[in-house]
mmCIF file of C-alpha atoms and ligand atoms in Angstrom:
data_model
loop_
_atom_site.group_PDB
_atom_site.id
_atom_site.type_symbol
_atom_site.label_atom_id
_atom_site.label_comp_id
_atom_site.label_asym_id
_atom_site.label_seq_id
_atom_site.Cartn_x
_atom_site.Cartn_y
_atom_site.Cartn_z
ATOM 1 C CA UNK A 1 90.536 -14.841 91.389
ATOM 2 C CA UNK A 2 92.041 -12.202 89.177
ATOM 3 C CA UNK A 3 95.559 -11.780 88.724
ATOM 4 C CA UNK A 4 98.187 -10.170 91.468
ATOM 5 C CA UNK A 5 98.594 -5.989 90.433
ATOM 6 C CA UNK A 6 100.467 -5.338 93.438
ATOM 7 C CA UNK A 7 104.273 -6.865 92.185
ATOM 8 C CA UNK A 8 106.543 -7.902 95.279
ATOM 9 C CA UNK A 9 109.247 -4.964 93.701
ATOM 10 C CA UNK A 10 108.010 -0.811 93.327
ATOM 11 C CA UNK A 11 106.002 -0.158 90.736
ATOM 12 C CA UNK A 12 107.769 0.563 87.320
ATOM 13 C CA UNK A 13 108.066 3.858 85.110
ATOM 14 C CA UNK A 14 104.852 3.334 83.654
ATOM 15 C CA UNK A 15 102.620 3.217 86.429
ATOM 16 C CA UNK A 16 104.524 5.996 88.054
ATOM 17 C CA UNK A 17 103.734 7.961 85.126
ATOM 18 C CA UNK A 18 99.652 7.346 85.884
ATOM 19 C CA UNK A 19 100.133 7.165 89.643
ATOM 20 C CA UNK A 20 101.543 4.505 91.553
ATOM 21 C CA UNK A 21 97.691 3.045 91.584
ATOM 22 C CA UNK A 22 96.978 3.193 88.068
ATOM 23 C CA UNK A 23 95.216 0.165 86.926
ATOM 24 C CA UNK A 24 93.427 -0.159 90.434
ATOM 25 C CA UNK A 25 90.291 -0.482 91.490
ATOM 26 C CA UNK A 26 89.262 0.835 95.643
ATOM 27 C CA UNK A 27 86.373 0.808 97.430
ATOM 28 C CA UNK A 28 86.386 3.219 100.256
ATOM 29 C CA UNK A 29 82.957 3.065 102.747
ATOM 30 C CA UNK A 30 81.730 6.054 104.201
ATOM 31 C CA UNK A 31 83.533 8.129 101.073
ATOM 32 C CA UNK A 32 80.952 10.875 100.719
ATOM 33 C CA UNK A 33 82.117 12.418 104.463
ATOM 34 C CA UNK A 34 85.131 13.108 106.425
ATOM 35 C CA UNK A 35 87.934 10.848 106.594
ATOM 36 C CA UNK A 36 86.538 8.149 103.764
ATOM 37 C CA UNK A 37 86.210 11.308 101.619
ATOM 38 C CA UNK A 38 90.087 11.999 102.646
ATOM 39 C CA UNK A 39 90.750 8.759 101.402
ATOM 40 C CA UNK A 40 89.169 8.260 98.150
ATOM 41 C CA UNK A 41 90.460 11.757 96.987
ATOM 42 C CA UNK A 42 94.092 10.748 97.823
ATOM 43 C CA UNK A 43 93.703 6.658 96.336
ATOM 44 C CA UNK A 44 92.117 8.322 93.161
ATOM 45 C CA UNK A 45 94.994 11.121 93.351
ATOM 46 C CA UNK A 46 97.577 8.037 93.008
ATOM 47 C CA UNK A 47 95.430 6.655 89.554
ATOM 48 C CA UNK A 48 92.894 4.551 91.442
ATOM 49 C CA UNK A 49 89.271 4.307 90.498
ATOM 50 C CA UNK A 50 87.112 4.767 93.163
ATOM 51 C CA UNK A 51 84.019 3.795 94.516
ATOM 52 C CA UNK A 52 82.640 6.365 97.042
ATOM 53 C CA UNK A 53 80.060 4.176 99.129
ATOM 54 C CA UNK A 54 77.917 6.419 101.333
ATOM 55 C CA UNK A 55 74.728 5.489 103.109
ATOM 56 C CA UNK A 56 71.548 8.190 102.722
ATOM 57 C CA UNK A 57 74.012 10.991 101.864
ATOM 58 C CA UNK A 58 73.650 10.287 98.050
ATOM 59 C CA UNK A 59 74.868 14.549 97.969
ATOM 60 C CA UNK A 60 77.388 14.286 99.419
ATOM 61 C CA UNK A 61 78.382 11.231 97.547
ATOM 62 C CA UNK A 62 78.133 12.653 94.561
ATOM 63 C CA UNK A 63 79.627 15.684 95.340
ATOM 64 C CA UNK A 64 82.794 13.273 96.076
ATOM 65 C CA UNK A 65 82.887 12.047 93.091
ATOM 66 C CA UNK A 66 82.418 15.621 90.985
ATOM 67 C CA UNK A 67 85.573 16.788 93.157
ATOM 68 C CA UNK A 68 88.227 13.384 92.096
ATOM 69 C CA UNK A 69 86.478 13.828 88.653
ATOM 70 C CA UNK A 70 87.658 17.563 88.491
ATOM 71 C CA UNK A 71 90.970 16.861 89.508
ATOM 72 C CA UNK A 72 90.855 14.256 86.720
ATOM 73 C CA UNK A 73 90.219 10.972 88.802
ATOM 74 C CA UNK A 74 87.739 8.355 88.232
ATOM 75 C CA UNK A 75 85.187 7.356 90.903
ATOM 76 C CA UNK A 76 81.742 6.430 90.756
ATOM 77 C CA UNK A 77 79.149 6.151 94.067
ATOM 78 C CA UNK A 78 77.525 2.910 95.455
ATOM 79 C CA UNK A 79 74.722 3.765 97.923
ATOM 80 C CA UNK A 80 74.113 1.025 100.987
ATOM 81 C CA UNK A 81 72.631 1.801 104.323
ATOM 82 C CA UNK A 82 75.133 -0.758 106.800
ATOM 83 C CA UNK A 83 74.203 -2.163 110.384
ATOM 84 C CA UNK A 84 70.938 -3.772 108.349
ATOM 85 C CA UNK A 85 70.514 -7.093 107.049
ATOM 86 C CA UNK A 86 71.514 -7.852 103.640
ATOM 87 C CA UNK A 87 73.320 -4.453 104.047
ATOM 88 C CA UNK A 88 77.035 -6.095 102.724
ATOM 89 C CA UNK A 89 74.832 -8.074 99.983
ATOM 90 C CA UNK A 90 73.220 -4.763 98.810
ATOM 91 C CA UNK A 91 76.447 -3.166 98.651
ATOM 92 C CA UNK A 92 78.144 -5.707 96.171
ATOM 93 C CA UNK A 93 75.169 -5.986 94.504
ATOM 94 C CA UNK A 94 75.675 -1.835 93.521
ATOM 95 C CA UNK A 95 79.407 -2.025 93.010
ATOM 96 C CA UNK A 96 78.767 -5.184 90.763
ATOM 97 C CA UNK A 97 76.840 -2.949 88.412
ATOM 98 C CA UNK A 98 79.871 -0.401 88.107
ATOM 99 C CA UNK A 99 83.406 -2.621 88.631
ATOM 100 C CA UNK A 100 84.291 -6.289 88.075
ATOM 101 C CA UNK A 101 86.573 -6.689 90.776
ATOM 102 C CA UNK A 102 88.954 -4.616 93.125
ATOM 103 C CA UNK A 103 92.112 -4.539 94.511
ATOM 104 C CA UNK A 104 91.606 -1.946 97.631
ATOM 105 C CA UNK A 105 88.964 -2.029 100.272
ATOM 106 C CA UNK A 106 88.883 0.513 102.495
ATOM 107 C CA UNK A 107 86.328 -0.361 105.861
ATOM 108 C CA UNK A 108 85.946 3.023 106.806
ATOM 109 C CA UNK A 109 82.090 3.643 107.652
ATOM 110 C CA UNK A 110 81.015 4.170 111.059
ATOM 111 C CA UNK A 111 79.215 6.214 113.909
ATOM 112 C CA UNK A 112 80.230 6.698 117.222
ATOM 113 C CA UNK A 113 77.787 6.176 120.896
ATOM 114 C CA UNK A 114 75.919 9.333 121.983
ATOM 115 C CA UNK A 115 75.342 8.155 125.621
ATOM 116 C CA UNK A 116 77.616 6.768 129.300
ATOM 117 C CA UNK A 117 77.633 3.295 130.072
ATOM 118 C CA UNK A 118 74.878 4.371 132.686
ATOM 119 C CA UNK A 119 72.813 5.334 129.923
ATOM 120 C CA UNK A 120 73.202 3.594 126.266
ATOM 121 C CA UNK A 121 70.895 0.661 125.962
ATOM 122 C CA UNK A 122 70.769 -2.383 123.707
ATOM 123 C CA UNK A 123 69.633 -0.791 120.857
ATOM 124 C CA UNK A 124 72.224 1.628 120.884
ATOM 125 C CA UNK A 125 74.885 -0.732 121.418
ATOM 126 C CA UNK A 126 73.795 -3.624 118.441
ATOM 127 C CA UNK A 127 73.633 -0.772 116.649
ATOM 128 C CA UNK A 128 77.096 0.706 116.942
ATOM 129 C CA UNK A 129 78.054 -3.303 116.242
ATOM 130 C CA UNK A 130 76.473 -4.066 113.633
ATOM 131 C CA UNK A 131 77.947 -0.416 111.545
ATOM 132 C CA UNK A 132 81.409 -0.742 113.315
ATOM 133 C CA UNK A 133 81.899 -4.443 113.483
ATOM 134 C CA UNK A 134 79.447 -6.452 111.607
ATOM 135 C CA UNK A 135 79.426 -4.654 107.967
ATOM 136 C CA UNK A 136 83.371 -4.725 107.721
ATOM 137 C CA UNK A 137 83.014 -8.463 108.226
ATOM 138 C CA UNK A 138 80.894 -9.404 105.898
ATOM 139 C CA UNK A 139 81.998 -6.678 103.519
ATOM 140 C CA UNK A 140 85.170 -8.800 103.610
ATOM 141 C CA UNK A 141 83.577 -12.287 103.535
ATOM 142 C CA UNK A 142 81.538 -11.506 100.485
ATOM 143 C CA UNK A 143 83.744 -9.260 98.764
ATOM 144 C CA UNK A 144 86.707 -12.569 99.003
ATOM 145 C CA UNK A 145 85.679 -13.570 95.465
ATOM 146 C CA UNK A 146 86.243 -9.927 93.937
ATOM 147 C CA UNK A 147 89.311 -8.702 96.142
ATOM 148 C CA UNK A 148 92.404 -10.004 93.472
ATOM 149 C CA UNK A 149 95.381 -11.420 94.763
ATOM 150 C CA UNK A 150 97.945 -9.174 95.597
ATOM 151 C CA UNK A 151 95.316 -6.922 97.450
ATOM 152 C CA UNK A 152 94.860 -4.464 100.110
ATOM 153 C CA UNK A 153 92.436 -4.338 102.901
ATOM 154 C CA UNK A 154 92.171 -1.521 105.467
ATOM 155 C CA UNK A 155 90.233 -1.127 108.317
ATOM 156 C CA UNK A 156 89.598 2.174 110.189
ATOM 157 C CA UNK A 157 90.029 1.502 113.985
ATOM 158 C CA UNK A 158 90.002 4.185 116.615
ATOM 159 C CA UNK A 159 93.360 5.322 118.715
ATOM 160 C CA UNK A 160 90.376 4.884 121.507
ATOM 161 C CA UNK A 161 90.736 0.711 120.634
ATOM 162 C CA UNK A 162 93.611 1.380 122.950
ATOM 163 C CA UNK A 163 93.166 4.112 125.117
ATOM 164 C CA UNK A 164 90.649 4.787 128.167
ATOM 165 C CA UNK A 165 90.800 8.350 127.594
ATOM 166 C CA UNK A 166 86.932 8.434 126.752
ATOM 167 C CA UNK A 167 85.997 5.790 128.594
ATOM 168 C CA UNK A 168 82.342 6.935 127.913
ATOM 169 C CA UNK A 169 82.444 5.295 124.658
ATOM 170 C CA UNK A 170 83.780 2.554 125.942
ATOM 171 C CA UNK A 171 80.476 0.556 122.920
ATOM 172 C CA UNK A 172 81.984 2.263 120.360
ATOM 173 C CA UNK A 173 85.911 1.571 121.401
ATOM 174 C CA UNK A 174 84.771 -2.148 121.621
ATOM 175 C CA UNK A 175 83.454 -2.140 118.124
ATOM 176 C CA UNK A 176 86.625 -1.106 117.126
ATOM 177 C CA UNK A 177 88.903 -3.397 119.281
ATOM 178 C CA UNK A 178 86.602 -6.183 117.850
ATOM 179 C CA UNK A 179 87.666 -4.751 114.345
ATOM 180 C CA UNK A 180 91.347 -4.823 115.054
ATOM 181 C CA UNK A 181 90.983 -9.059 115.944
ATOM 182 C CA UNK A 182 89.374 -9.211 112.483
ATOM 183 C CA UNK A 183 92.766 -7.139 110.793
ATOM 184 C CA UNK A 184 95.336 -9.686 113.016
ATOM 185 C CA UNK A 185 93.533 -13.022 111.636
ATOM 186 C CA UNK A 186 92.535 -12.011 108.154
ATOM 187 C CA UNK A 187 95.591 -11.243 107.744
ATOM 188 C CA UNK A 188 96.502 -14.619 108.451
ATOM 189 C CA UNK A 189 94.027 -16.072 106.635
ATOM 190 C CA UNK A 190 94.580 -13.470 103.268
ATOM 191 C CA UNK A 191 98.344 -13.312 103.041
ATOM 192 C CA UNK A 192 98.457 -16.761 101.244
ATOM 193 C CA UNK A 193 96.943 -14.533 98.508
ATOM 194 C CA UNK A 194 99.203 -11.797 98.819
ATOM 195 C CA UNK A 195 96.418 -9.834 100.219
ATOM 196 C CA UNK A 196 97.645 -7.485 103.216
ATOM 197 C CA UNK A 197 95.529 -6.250 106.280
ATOM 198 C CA UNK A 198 96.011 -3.360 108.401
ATOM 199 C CA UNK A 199 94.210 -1.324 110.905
ATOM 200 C CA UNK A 200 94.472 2.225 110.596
ATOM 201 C CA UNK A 201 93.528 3.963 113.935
ATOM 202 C CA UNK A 202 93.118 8.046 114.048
ATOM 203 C CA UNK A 203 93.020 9.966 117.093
ATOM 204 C CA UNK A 204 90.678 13.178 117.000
ATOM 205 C CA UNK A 205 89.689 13.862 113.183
ATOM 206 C CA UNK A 206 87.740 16.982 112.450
ATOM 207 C CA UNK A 207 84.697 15.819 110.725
ATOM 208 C CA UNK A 208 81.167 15.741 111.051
ATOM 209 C CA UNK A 209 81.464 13.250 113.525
ATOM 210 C CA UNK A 210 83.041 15.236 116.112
ATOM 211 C CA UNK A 211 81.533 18.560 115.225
ATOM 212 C CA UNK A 212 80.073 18.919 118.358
ATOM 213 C CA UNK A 213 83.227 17.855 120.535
ATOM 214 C CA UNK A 214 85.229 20.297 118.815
ATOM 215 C CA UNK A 215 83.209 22.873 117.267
ATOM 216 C CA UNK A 216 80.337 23.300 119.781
ATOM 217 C CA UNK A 217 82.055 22.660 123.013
ATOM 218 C CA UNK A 218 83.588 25.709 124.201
ATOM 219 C CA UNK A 219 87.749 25.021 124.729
ATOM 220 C CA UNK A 220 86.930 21.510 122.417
ATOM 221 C CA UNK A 221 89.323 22.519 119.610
ATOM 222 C CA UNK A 222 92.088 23.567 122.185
ATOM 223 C CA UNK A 223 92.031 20.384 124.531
ATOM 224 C CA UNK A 224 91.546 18.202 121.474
ATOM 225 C CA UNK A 225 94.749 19.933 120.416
ATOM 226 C CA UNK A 226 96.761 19.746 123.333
ATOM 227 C CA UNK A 227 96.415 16.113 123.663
ATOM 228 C CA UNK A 228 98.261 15.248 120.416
ATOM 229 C CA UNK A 229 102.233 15.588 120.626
ATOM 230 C CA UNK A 230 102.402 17.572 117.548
ATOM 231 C CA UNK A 231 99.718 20.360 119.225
ATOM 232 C CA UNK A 232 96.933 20.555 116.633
ATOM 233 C CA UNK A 233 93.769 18.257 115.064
ATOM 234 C CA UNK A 234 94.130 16.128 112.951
ATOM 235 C CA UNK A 235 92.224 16.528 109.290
ATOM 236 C CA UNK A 236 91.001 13.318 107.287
ATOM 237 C CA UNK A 237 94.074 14.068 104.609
ATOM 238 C CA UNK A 238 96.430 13.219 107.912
ATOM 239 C CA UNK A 239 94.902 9.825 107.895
ATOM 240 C CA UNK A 240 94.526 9.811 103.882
ATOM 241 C CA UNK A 241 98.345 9.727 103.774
ATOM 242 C CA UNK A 242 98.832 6.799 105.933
ATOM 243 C CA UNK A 243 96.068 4.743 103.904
ATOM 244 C CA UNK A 244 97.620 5.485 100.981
ATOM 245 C CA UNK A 245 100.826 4.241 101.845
ATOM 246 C CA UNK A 246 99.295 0.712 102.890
ATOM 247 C CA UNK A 247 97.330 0.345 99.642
ATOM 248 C CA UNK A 248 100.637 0.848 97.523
ATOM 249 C CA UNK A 249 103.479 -1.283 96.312
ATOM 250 C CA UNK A 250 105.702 0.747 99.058
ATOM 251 C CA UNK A 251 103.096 -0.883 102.189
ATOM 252 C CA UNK A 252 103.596 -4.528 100.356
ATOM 253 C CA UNK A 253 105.827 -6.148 103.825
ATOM 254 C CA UNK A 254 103.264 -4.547 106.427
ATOM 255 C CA UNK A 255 100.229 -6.837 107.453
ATOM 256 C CA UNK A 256 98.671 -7.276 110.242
ATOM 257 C CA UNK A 257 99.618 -3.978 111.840
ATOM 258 C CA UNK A 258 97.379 -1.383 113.722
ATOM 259 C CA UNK A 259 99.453 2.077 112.764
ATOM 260 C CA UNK A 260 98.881 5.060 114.925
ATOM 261 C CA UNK A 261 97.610 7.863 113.323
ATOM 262 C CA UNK A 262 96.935 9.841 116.110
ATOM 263 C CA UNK A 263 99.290 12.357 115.844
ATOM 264 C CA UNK A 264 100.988 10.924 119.137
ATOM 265 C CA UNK A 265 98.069 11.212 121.299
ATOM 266 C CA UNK A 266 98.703 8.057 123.099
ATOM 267 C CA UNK A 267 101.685 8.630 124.721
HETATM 268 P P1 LIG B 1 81.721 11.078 109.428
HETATM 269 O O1 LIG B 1 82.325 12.372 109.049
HETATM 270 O O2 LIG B 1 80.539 11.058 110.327
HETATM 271 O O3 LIG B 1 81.392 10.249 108.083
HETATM 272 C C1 LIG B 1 80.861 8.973 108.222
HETATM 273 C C2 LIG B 1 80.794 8.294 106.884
HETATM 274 O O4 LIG B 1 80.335 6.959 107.086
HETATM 275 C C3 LIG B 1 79.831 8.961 105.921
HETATM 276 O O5 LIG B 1 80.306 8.797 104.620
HETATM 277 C C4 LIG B 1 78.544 8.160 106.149
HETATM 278 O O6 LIG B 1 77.687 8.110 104.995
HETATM 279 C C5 LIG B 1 79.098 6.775 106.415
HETATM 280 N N1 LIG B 1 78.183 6.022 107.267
HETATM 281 C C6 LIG B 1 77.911 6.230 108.578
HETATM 282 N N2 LIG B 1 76.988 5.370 109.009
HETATM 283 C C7 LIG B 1 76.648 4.610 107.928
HETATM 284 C C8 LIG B 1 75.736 3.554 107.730
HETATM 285 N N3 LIG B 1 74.943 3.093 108.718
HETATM 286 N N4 LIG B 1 75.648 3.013 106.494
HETATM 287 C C9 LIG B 1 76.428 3.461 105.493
HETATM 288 N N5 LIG B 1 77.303 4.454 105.617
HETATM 289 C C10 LIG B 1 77.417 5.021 106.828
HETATM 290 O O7 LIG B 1 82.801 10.132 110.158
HETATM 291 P P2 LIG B 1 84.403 10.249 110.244
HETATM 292 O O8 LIG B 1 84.756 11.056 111.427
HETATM 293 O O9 LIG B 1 84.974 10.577 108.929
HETATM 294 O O10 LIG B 1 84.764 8.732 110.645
HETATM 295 C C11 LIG B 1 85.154 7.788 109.665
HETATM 296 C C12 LIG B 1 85.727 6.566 110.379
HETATM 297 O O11 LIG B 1 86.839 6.964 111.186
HETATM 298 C C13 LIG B 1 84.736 5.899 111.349
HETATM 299 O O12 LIG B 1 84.892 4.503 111.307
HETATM 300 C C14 LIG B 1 85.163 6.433 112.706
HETATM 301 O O13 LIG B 1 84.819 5.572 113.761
HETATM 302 C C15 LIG B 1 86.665 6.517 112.508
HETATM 303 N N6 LIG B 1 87.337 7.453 113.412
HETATM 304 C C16 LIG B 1 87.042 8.786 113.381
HETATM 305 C C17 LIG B 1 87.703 9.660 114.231
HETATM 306 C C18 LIG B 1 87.439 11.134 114.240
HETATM 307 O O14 LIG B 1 87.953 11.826 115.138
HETATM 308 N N7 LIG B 1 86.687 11.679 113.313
HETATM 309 C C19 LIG B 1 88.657 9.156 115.137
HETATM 310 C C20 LIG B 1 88.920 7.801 115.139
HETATM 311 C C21 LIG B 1 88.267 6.951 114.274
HETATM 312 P P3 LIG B 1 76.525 9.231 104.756
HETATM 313 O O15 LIG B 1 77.227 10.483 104.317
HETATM 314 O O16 LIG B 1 75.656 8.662 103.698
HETATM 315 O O17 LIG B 1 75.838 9.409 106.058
#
């Protein structure tokens, strides 16, 4: 195991100089879209390097990476397809060939159901699993042996984990309920370590991913709007800000947690 980089005190004049994650090391999944792409710009903002996974979108990726590397970051890509076998192995095996080791993982990659309960089938539902659920797991359990001591993990729930008000993706709130079990006992099992884990759960994010909820359904942007207390949607830097905060020396006494970052839509 490497050594501890996150101190149990703030960070000192130095690494405040360089950002308070100077020295770091992240790896954010789903980092060449939407909120992941919020979040590696903002950890590499602080002084972390970062590596933008991304899974066909190698553009996009890359086009990541140019943008923290023009605003004098560090970041490099690592390409993996998830929800496939071998899919947490192949991802190591690509970050392996750019870092030795990491102190932030970000478990941020994932799709959402298309179809009602009357209509999704199996496929459809193994398939939001094994993105959602299944990739973030093993991610973790292979990626024990790199993550140093001192660490962060975050995981990217859903403010619908907690909230019927879709209850037509009721597959893809499961995935993420599932997920937010995995935060509560790896915490457990990582704090030994000094390793803390959080769920992070957003409300209505415009991204790709709801394009067509908010962008193509007429009235969309203004109900998705209304429903948060503070009257507008959210962007992926709103969620950015909050990850940030849990992978710095400032998040060091919060594990376990699932923060709201839905803009108080769940009241
Ligand atoms: P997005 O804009 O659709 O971006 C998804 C990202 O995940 C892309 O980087 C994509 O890579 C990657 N990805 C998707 N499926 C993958 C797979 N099978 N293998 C590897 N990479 C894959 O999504 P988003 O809205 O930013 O959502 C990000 C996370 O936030 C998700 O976990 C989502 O459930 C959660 N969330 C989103 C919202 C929201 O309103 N947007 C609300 C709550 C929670 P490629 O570019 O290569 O395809």
């Amino acid at each position: 195991m490497g050594t501890d980089r996150h101190s149990g005190a703030a960070g000192g004049t130095d690494r405040a100089a360089a950002g308070p994650l100077a020295g770091r090391t992240a790896l954010v999944t789903g980092a060449s879209r939407g909120i992941g792409r919020g979040v590696a710009e903002r950890l590499a903002r602080d002084g972390a390097r970062v590596a933008v996974h991304y899974g066909n979108n190698e553009v996009a990726a890359k086009d990541t990476v140019g943008a923290i590397e023009a605003a004098g970051g560090s970041a490099f890509a690592v390409g993996a397809e998830l929800g496939r076998p071998g899919d947490a192995e192949a991802l190591w095996r690509e970050f392996d060939r750019h870092a030795d080791g990491l102190d932030i993982l970000v478990n941020n990659a994932g799709i959402g159901t298309s179809r009602p309960l009357e209509e999704i089938g199996e496929e459809e539902y193994d398939r939001v699993f094994a993105v959602n659920t299944k990739a973030p797991f093993f991610i973790v359990r292979q990626g024990l042996g790199r993550l140093r001591d001192g660490g962060r993990v975050v995981n990217i729930s859903s403010g619908l984990a907690r909230n019927a008000v879709m209850p037509d993706k009721v597959a893809y709130a499961m995935t993420k309920a599932a997920l937010d079990v995995f935060t509560r006992d790896l915490s457990k099992l990582l704090g030994p370590r000094g390793i803390t884990v959080n769920s992070v759960a957003p409300g209505l994010i415009d991204t790709d991913n709801t394009a067509e909820l908010l962008h193509a359904t007429p009235g969309g942007w203004d109900r998705a709007a209304a429903i948060s207390a503070l009257g507008r949607v959210g962007a992926p830097a709103d969620v950015a800000d909050v990850v940030a905060f849990l992978a710095s020396d400032a998040g060091r006494w919060v594990t376990g947690s699932w923060v709201d970052a839905t803009g108080g839509s769940l009241m």
